[in-house]
Coordinates of C-alpha atoms in Angstrom, one line a residue:
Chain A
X19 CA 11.0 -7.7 -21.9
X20 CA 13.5 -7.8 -19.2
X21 CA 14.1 -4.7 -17.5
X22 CA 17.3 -3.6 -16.2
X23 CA 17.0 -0.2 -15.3
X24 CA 14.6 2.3 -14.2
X25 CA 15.1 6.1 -14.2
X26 CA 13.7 9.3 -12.6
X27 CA 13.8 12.4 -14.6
X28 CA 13.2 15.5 -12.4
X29 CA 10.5 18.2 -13.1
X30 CA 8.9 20.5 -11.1
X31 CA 8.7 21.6 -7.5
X32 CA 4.8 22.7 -6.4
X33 CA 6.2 26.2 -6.6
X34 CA 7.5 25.7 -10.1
X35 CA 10.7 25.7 -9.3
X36 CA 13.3 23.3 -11.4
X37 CA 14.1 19.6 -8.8
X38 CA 17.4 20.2 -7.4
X39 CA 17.7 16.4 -8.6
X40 CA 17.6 16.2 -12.3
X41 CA 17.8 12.2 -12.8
X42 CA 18.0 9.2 -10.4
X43 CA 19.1 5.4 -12.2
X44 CA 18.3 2.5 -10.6
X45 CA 19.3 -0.9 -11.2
X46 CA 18.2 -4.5 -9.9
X47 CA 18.7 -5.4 -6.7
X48 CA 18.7 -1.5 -5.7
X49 CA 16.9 -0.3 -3.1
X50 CA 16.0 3.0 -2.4
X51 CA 13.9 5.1 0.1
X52 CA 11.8 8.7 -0.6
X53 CA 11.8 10.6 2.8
X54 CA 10.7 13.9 3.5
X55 CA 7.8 15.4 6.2
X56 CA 4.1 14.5 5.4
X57 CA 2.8 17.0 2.2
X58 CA 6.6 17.0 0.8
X59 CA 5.4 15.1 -2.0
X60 CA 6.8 11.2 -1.6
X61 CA 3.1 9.6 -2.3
X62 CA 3.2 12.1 -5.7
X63 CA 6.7 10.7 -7.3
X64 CA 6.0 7.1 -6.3
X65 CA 2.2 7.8 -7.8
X66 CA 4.8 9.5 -11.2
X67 CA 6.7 6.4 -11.1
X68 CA 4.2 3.8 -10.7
X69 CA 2.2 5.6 -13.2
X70 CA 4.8 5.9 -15.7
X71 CA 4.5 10.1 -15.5
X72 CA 5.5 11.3 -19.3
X73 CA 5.1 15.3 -18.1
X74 CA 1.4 14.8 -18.2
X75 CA 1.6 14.8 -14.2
X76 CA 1.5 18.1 -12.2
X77 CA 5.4 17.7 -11.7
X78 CA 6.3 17.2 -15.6
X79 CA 8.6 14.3 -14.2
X80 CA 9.6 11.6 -17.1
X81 CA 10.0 8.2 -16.2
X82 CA 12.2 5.5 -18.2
X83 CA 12.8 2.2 -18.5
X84 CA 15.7 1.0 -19.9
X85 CA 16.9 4.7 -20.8
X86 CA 13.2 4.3 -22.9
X87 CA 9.8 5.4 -22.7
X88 CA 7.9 3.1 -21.7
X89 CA 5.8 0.6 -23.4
X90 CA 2.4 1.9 -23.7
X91 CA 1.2 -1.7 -22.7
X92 CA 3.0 -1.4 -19.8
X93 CA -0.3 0.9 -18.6
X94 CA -3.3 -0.9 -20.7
X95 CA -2.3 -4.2 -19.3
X96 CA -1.2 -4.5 -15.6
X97 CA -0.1 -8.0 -15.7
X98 CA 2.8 -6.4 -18.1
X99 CA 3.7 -3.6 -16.1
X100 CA 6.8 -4.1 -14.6
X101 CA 5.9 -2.4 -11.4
X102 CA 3.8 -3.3 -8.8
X103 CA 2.6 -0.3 -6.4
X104 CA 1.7 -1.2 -2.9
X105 CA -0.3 1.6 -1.4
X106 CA -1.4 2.9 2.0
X107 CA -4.9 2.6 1.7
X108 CA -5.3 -0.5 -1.0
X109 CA -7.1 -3.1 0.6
X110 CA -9.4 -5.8 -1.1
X111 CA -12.6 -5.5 -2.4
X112 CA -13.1 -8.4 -3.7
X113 CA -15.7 -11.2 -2.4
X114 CA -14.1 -14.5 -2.7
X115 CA -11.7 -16.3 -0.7
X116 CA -7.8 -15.9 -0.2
X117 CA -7.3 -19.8 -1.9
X118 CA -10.3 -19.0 -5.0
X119 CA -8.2 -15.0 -5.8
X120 CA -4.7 -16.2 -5.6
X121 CA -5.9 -19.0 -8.0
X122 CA -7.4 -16.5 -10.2
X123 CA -4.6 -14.1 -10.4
X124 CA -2.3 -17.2 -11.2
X125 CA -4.5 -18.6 -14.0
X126 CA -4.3 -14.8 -15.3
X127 CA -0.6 -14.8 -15.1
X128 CA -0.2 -18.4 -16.5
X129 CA 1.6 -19.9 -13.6
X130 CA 1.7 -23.4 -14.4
X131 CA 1.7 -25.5 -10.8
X132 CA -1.4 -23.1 -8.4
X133 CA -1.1 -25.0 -5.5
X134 CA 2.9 -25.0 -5.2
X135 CA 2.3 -21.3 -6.0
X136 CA -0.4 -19.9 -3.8
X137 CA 1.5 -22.2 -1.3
X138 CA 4.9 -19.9 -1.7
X139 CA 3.0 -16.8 -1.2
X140 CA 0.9 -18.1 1.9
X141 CA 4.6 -19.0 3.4
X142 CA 6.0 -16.0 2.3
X143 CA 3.0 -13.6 3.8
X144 CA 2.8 -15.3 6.8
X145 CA 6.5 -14.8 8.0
X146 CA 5.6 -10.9 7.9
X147 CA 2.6 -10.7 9.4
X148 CA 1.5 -11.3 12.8
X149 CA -2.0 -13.2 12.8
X150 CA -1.6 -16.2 10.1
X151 CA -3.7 -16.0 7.0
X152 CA -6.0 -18.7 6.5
X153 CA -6.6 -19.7 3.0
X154 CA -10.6 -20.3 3.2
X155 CA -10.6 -16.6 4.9
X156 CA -12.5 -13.8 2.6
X157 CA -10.3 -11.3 1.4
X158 CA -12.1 -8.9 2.7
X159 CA -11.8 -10.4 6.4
X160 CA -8.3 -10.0 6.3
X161 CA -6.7 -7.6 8.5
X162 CA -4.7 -4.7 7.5
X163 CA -1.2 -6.3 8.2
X164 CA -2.8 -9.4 6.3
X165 CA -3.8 -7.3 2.9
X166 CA -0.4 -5.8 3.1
X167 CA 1.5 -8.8 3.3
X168 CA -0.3 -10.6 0.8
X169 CA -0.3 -8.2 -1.5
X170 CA 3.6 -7.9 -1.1
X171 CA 4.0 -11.7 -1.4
X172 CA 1.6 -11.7 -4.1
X173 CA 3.7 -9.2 -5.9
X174 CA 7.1 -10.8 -5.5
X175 CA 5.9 -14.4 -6.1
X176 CA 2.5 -14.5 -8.7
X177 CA 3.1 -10.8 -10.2
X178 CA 7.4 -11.5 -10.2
X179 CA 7.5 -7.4 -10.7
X180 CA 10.9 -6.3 -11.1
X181 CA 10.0 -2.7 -9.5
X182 CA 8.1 -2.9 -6.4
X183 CA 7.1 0.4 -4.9
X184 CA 5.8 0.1 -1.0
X185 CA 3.9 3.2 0.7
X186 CA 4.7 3.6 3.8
X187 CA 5.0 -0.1 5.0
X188 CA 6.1 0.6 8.5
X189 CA 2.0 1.7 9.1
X190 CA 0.9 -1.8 7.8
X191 CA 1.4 -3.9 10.7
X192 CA 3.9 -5.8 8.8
X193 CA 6.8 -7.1 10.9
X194 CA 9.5 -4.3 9.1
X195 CA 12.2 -6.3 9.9
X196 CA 11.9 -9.4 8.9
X197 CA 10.0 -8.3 5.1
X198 CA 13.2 -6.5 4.9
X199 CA 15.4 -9.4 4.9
X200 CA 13.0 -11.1 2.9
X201 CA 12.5 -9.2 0.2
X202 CA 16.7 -8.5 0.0
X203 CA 17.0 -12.1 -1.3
X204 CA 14.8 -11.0 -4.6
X205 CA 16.9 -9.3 -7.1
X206 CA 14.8 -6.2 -7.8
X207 CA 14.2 -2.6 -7.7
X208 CA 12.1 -1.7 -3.9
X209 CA 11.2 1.9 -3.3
X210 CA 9.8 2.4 0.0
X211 CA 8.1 5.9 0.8
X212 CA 9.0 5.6 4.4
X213 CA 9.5 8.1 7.6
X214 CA 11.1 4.7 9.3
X215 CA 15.0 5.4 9.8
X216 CA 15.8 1.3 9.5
X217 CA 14.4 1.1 6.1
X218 CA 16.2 4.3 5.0
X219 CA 19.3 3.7 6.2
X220 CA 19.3 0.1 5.2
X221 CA 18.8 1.4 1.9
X222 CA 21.2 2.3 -1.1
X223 CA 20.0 5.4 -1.7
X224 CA 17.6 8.1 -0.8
X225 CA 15.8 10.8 -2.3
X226 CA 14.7 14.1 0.0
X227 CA 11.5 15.9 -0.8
X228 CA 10.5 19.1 0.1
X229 CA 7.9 21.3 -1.4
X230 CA 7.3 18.6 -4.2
X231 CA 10.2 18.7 -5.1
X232 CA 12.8 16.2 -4.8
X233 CA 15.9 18.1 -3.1
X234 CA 18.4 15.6 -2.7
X235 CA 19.5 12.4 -3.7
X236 CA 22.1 10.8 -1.1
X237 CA 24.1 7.5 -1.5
X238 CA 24.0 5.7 2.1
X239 CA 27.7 5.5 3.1
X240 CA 28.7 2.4 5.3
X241 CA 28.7 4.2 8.8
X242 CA 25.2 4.7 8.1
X243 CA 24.3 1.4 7.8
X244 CA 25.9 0.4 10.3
X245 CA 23.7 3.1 12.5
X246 CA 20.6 1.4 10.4
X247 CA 21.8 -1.9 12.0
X248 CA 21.7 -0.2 15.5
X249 CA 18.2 1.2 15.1
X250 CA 16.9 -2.4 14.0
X251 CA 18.6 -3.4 17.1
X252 CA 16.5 -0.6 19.0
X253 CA 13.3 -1.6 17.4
X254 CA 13.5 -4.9 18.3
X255 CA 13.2 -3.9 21.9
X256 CA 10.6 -1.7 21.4
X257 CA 8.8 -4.6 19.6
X258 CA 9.4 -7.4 22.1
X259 CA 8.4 -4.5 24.8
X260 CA 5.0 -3.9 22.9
X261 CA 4.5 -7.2 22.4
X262 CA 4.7 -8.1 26.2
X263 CA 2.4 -5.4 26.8
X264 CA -0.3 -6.3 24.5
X265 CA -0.2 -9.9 25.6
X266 CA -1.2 -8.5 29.4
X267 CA 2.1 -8.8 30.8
X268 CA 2.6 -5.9 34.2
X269 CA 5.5 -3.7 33.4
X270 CA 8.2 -3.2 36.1
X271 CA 10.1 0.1 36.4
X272 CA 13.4 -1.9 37.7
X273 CA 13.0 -4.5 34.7
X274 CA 12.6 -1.5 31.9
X275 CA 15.6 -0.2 33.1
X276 CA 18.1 -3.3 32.8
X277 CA 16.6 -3.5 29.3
X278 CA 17.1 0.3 27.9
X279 CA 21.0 -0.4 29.6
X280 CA 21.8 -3.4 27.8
X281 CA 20.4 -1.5 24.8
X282 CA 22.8 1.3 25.5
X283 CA 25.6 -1.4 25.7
X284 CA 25.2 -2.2 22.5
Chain B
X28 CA -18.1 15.2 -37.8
X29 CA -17.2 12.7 -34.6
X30 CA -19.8 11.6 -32.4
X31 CA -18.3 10.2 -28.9
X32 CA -20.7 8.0 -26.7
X33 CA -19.9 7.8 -23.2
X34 CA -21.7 5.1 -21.3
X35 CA -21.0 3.8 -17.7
X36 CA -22.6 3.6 -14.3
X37 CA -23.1 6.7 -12.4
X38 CA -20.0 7.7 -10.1
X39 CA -17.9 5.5 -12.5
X40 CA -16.2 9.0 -13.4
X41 CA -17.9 9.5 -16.9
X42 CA -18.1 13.6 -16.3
X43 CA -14.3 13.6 -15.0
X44 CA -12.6 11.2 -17.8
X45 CA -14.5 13.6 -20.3
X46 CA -13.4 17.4 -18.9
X47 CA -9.7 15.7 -19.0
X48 CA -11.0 14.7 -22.6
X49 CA -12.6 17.6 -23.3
X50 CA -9.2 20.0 -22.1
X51 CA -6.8 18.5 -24.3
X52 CA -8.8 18.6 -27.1
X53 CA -9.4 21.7 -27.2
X54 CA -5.7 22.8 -26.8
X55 CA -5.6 20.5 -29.9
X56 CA -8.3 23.0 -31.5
X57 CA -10.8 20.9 -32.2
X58 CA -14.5 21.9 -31.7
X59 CA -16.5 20.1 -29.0
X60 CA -20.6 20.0 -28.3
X61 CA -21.9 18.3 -25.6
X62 CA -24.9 16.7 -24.2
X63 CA -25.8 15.1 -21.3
X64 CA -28.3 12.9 -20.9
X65 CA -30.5 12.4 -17.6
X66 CA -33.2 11.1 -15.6
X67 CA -34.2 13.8 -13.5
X68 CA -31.1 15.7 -12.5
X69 CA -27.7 16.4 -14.0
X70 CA -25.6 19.8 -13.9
X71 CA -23.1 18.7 -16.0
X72 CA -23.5 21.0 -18.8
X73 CA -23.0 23.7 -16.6
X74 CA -20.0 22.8 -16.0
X75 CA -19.0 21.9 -19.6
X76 CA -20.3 25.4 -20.3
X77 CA -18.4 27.5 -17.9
X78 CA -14.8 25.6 -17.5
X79 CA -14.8 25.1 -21.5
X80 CA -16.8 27.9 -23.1
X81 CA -18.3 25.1 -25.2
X82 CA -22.2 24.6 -26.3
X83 CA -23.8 21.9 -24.1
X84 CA -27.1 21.0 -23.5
X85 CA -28.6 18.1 -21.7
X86 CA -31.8 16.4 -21.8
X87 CA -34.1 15.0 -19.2
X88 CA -35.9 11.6 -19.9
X89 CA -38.0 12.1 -17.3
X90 CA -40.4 8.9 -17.4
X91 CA -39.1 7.5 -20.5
X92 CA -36.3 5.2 -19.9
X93 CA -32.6 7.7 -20.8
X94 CA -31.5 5.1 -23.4
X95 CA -35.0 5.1 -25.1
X96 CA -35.1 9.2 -25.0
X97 CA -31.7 9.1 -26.2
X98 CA -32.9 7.1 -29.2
X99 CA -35.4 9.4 -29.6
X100 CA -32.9 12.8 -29.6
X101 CA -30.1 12.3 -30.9
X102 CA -30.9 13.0 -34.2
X103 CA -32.0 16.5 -33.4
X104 CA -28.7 16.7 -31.4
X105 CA -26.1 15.5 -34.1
X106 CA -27.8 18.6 -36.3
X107 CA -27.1 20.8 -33.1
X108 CA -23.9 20.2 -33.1
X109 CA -23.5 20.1 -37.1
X110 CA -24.7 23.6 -37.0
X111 CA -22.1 24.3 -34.0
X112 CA -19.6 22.6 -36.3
X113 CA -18.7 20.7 -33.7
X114 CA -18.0 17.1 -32.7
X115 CA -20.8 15.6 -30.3
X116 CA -19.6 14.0 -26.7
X117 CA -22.8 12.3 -25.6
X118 CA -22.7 11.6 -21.7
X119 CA -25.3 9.2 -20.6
X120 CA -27.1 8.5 -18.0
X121 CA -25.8 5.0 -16.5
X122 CA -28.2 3.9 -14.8
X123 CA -29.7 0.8 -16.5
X124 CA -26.6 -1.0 -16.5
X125 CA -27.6 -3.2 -19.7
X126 CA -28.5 -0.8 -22.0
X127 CA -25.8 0.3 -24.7
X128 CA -26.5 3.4 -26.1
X129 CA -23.9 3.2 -29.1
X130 CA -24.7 4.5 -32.3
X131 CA -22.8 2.5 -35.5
X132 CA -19.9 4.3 -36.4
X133 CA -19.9 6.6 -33.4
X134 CA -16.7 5.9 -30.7
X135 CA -18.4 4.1 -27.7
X136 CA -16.6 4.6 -24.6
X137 CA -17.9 2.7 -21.5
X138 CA -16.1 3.9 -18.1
X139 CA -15.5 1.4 -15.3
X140 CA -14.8 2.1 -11.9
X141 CA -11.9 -0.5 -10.7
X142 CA -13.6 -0.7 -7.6
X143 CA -16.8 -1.7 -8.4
X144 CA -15.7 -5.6 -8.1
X145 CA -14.3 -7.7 -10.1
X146 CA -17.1 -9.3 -11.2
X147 CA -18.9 -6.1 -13.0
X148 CA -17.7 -6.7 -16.3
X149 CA -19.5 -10.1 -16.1
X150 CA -22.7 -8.4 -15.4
X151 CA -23.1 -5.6 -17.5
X152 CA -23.8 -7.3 -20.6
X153 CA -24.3 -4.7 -24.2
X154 CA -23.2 -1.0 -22.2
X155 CA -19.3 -2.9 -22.2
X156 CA -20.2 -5.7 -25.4
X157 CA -20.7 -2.7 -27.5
X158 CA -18.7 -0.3 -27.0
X159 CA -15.1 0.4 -28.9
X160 CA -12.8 1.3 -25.2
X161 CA -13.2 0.4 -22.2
X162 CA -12.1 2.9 -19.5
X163 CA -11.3 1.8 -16.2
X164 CA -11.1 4.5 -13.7
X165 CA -9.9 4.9 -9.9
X166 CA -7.2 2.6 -10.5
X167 CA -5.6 4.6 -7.2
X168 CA -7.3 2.8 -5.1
X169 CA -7.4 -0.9 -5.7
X170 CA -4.3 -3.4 -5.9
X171 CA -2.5 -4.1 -9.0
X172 CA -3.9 -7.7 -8.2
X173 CA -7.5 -7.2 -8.6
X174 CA -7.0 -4.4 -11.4
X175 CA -5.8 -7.5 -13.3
X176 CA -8.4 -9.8 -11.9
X177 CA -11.0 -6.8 -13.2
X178 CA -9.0 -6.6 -16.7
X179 CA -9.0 -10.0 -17.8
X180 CA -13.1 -9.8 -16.7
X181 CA -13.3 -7.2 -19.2
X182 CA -11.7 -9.1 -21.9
X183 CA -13.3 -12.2 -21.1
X184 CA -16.7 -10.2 -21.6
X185 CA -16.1 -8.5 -24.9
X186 CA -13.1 -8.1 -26.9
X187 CA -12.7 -4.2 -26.7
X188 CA -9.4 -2.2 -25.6
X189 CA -9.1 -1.8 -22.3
X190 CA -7.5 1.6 -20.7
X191 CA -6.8 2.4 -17.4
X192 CA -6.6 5.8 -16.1
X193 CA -6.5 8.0 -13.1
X194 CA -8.9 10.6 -14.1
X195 CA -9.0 12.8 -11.3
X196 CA -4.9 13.3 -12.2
X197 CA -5.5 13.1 -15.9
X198 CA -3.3 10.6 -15.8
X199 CA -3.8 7.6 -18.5
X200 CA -6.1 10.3 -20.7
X201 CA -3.8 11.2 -23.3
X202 CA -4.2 7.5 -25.1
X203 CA -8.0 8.2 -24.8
X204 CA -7.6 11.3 -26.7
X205 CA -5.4 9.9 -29.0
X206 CA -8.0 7.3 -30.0
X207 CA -10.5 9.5 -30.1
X208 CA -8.7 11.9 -32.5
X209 CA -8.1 8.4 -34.8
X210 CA -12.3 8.0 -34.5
X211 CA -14.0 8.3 -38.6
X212 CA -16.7 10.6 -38.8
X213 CA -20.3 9.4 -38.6
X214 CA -22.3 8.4 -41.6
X215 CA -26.2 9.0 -42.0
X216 CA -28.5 7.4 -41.9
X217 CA -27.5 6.7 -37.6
X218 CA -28.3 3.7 -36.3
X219 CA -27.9 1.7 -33.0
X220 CA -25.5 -0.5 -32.6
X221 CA -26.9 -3.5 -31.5
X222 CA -30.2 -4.2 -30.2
X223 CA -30.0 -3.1 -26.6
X224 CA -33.2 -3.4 -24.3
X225 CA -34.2 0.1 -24.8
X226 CA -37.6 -0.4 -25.4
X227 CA -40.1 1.5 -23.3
X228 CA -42.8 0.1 -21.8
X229 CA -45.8 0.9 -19.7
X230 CA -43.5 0.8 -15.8
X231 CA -41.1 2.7 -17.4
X232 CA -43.9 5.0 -18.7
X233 CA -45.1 5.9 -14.8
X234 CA -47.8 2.9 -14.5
X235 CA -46.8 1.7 -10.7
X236 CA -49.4 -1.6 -10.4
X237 CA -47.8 -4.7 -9.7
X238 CA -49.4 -7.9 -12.0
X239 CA -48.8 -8.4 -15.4
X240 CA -52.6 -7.9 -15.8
X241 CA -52.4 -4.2 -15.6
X242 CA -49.5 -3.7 -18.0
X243 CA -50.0 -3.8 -22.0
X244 CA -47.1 -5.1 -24.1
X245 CA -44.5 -7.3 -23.9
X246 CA -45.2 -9.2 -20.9
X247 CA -44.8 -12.4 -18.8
X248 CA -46.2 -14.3 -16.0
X249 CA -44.4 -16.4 -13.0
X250 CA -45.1 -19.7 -15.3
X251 CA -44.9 -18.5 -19.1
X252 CA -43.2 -17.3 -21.7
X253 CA -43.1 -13.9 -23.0
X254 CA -46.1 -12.8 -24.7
X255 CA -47.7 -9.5 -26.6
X256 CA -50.8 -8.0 -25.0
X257 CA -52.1 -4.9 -27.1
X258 CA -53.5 -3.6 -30.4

C-alpha cells in the first residue's frame, strides 16, 4: 500500500477541553516538529500517532492514513506498519551482533542483496554518530548515540517507513545537523518531538502543546528558516567548542572571544 | 458459556492485558468470572473483585505443580462460574514456561513481553504452540526492529495470530476483545489441549533428595533412557 498522506484528528486536552487544533495533514517529504515544555503532552500524540490512536487513547485523537482508518495489520504486523517510532529510551536488548540483527531484520523484510544492505545502513549510521559502529560489536555494547543512529538508519534503509517519528533526537548524541540533512534527501513524513530550535524551525510545520492538548499548529514562514539557518550556524560553534574541550584542549578567554564576534558577524 | 485461558510468564502483563479485557467487556454487558491460579501467592482476585464487582476466586497449587492443579480444578470452576452465569477468564500461573494449560475449545491467550528477547518464542515450546493469540505486550519500550525480529519468532514457532498491545494504555486491546467476543462456547466433556508436561511427580510433590534413586516414577539416570520405577 503506498501511503500518501497521514492525518491528525484532534481530541482532548488533559482537562477535557476540545484541541484548539482540530486536524493536521501531512504529506511526503513533510516534515514537522511537536514543541511544547516537558509534561505538555508531545511524547503522548507521537505515542497516538505511532500507535494508530482510534479514540481508545486518553486523548480520543483519530489517526488516518490516506483520509482512512488504518489497516488493522498495520498494528499486528510491524514490518507493515508504515511508521517507524524512534523513542527516547529504546535501546537493544537483543544478544547478537550488529552484522548477525541487521541480517535478520533484512531476511524478515525480504531484502534481496544483505550485504550491500546492512552495508548502506552501517554508512548511513556512521555519518551521524560520533564513535564508528563496528559490525562484530553486540548490540547491546553500542552506545546510546550508536542505538540511535542505527536504529534511524535501520528505519530509513531496511524498514523504508514512510512516517518516521523521532523523540527527542537532539538528547541522543546524534550529530543533529548532519541527520538532518540526511534524512531531507528521503521523501517521507519525519516528526520530531523536539525542544531544539534548529530542528523546529527547519521544519514545515509545527504543532504547540500545552496541557495535552495540541494549541497550535504554525506553518514555518521563510524568515524563520532563515533564523533556523543562523542557529545551525550557532551550534556549530558550540559543537566545535565542546569538542575542543572534551579532547583536552586549555580554553583561552582572548580566543573565546574572537570566536562569539565572528559569530555575531554573521 | 466462554472459557478464556490466559497463559504467559509472570510479569509478561497477564493481570493488566486482562482488567483492560475485563473493562470493555463489561461495558459490553457480558458476565465475567475469574480465577487465578497460583503457587503460593497471588492477589489478583482482589483486585478483579473490587475494580469490577465481578466473582473471582483463585487457587493455590501449593506443592502440586499450577498446570497439574489446574487440571485438577477446573472442572469444579467451569460449574462455578456456570452457576454465576458467567464466562470463565482463567489466569495462570506462568511459571513453568513449557506447560500449556489450554483446554480444547476454550480461547488460549499466551502474553509475551516484547522485551523478554527475541529468542523467547523459540524456547517456550506448548504455553505459545497451543494457544489461539499470541499477545505481545510492552511494545513501548523495544524498537520496531526487534518487535519484528520477536514477531516473526513467534510465527516461526507456531502458526497463531499475533497481537501487539500497550496494555498499560489499553492500547491494542480492543482487537483482543473483539476475538474474544468471536470465541464458541465450550463443549463438555473438557479436555486438554495437547499433551503438555503437566504431570506431577515426586520433586514437584516436596521430596528435595538429589539421585534418581530416591524418586519413584518416571525417571532417568546421567547414561539412560527414561524408565518407570513404581507399582
Amino acid at each position: 500500500m503506498e501511503i500518501r498522506k497521514i492525518t491528525i484528528l484532534g481530541g482532548y486536552g488533559r482537562g477535557g477541553e476540545e484541541e484548539l487544533v482540530d486536524q493536521v495533514d501531512l504529506e511526503m517529504g513533510d516534515l514537522l516538529s511537536i514543541v511544547g515544555p516537558t509534561g505538555s503532552g508531545k511524547t503522548a500524540l507521537i505515542n497516538d500517532i505511532g500507535l494508530f490512536a482510534a479514540e481508545d487513547t486518553p486523548s480520543m485523537r483519530r489517526i488516518l492514513i490516506n483520509d482512512a482508518a488504518p489497516a488493522e495489520e498495520f498494528l499486528d504486523d510491524p514490518a507493515k506498519n508504515p511508521i517507524a517510532l524512534i523513542t527516547q529510551h529504546t535501546g537493544f536488548l537483543s544478544d547478537v551482533t550488529v552484522a548477525n540483527f541487521l541480517d535478520i531484520h533484512a531476511k524478515i523484510r525480504k531484502h534481496g542483496n544483505h550485504d550491500a544492505v546492512i552495508a548502506d545502513i552501517l554508512e548511513f549510521a556512521n555519518q551521524i554518530t560520533g564513535e564508528p559502529i563496528i559490525l562484530d560489536s553486540a548490540m547491546t555494547e553500542l552506545s546510546g548515540g550508536q542505538s540511535r543512529a542505527l536504529l534511524i538508519a535501520d528505519a530509513v534503509i531496511i524498514g523504508n517507513s514512510p512516517i518516521i517519528l523521532l523523540d527527542e533526537i537532539e538528547n541522543a548524541g546524534i550529530n543533529l545537523t548532519r541527520a538532518l540533512e540526511m534524512l531531507r534527501k528521503y521523501e517521507k513524513i519525519f516528526i520530531f518531538v523536539t525542544h531544539d530550535p534548529r530542528i523546529t524551525l527547519s521544519s514545515d510545520y509545527r504543532i504547540v502543546m500545552k496541557g495535552g492538548a495540541m494549541q497550535d499548529a504554525i506553518t514555518t514562514s521563510p524568515e524563520e528558516k532563515r533564523i533556523g539557518e543562523k542557529i545551525t550556524a550557532l551550534d556549530k560553534i558550540i559543537v566545535g567548542l565542546r569538542d575542543r574541550i572534551s579532547s583536552g584542549e586549555h580554553m583561552l578567554e582572548k580566543e573565546f572571544q574572537s570566536i562569539m564576534d565572528m559569530a555575531w558577524l554573521t | 458459556m466462554k472459557l478464556i485461558m490466559c497463559a504467559g510468564p509472570p510479569t509478561s502483563g497477564k493481570t493488566t492485558v486482562l482488567r483492560q479485557v475485563v473493562r470493555r467487556l463489561l461495558k459490553k454487558g457480558r458476565r465475567l468470572a475469574y480465577l487465578k491460579i497460583d503457587v503460593q501467592f497471588a492477589d489478583e482476585d482482589e483486585v478483579f473483585r473490587d475494580e469490577f464487582g465481578i466473582p473471582a476466586r483463585k487457587v493455590y497449587s501449593g506443592e502440586l505443580c499450577p498446570d497439574h492443579a489446574s487440571v485438577l480444578v477446573l472442572g469444579d470452576a467451569v460449574k462455578w462460574a456456570e452457576e454465576e452465569g458467567a464466562d470463565l477468564i482463567v489466569e495462570t500461573a506462568g511459571l513453568c514456561l513449557r506447560c500449556a494449560p489450554y483446554i480444547a475449545g476454550s480461547l488460549g491467550i499466551v502474553v509475551l513481553e516484547a522485551t523478554s528477547g527475541m529468542n523467547l518464542p523459540r524456547k517456550i515450546g506448548a504455553m505459545l504452540a497451543l494457544a489461539d493469540i499470541a499477545v505481545v505486550t510492552k511494545i513501548d519500550l523495544v524498537s520496531q526492529a526487534e518487535r519484528e525480529v520477536f514477531r516473526a519468532n513467534i510465527m516461526d514457532a507456531a502458526r497463531i495470530d499475533v497481537l501487539e498491545a500497550d496494555a498499560l494504555r489499553g492500547i491494542g486491546i480492543d482487537r483482543l476483545v473483539r476475538r474474544i467476543e468471536r470465541a464458541e462456547d465450550i463443549k463438555k466433556p473438557l479436555m486438554l489441549k495437547g499433551s503438555p508436561p503437566v504431570a506431577t511427580c515426586t520433586i514437584c510433590a516436596g521430596k528435595k533428595d538429589i539421585g534418581w534413586e530416591h524418586h519413584f516414577g518416571v525417571l532417568r539416570k546421567l547414561d539412560s533412557d527414561l524408565f518407570y520405577r513404581g507399582e
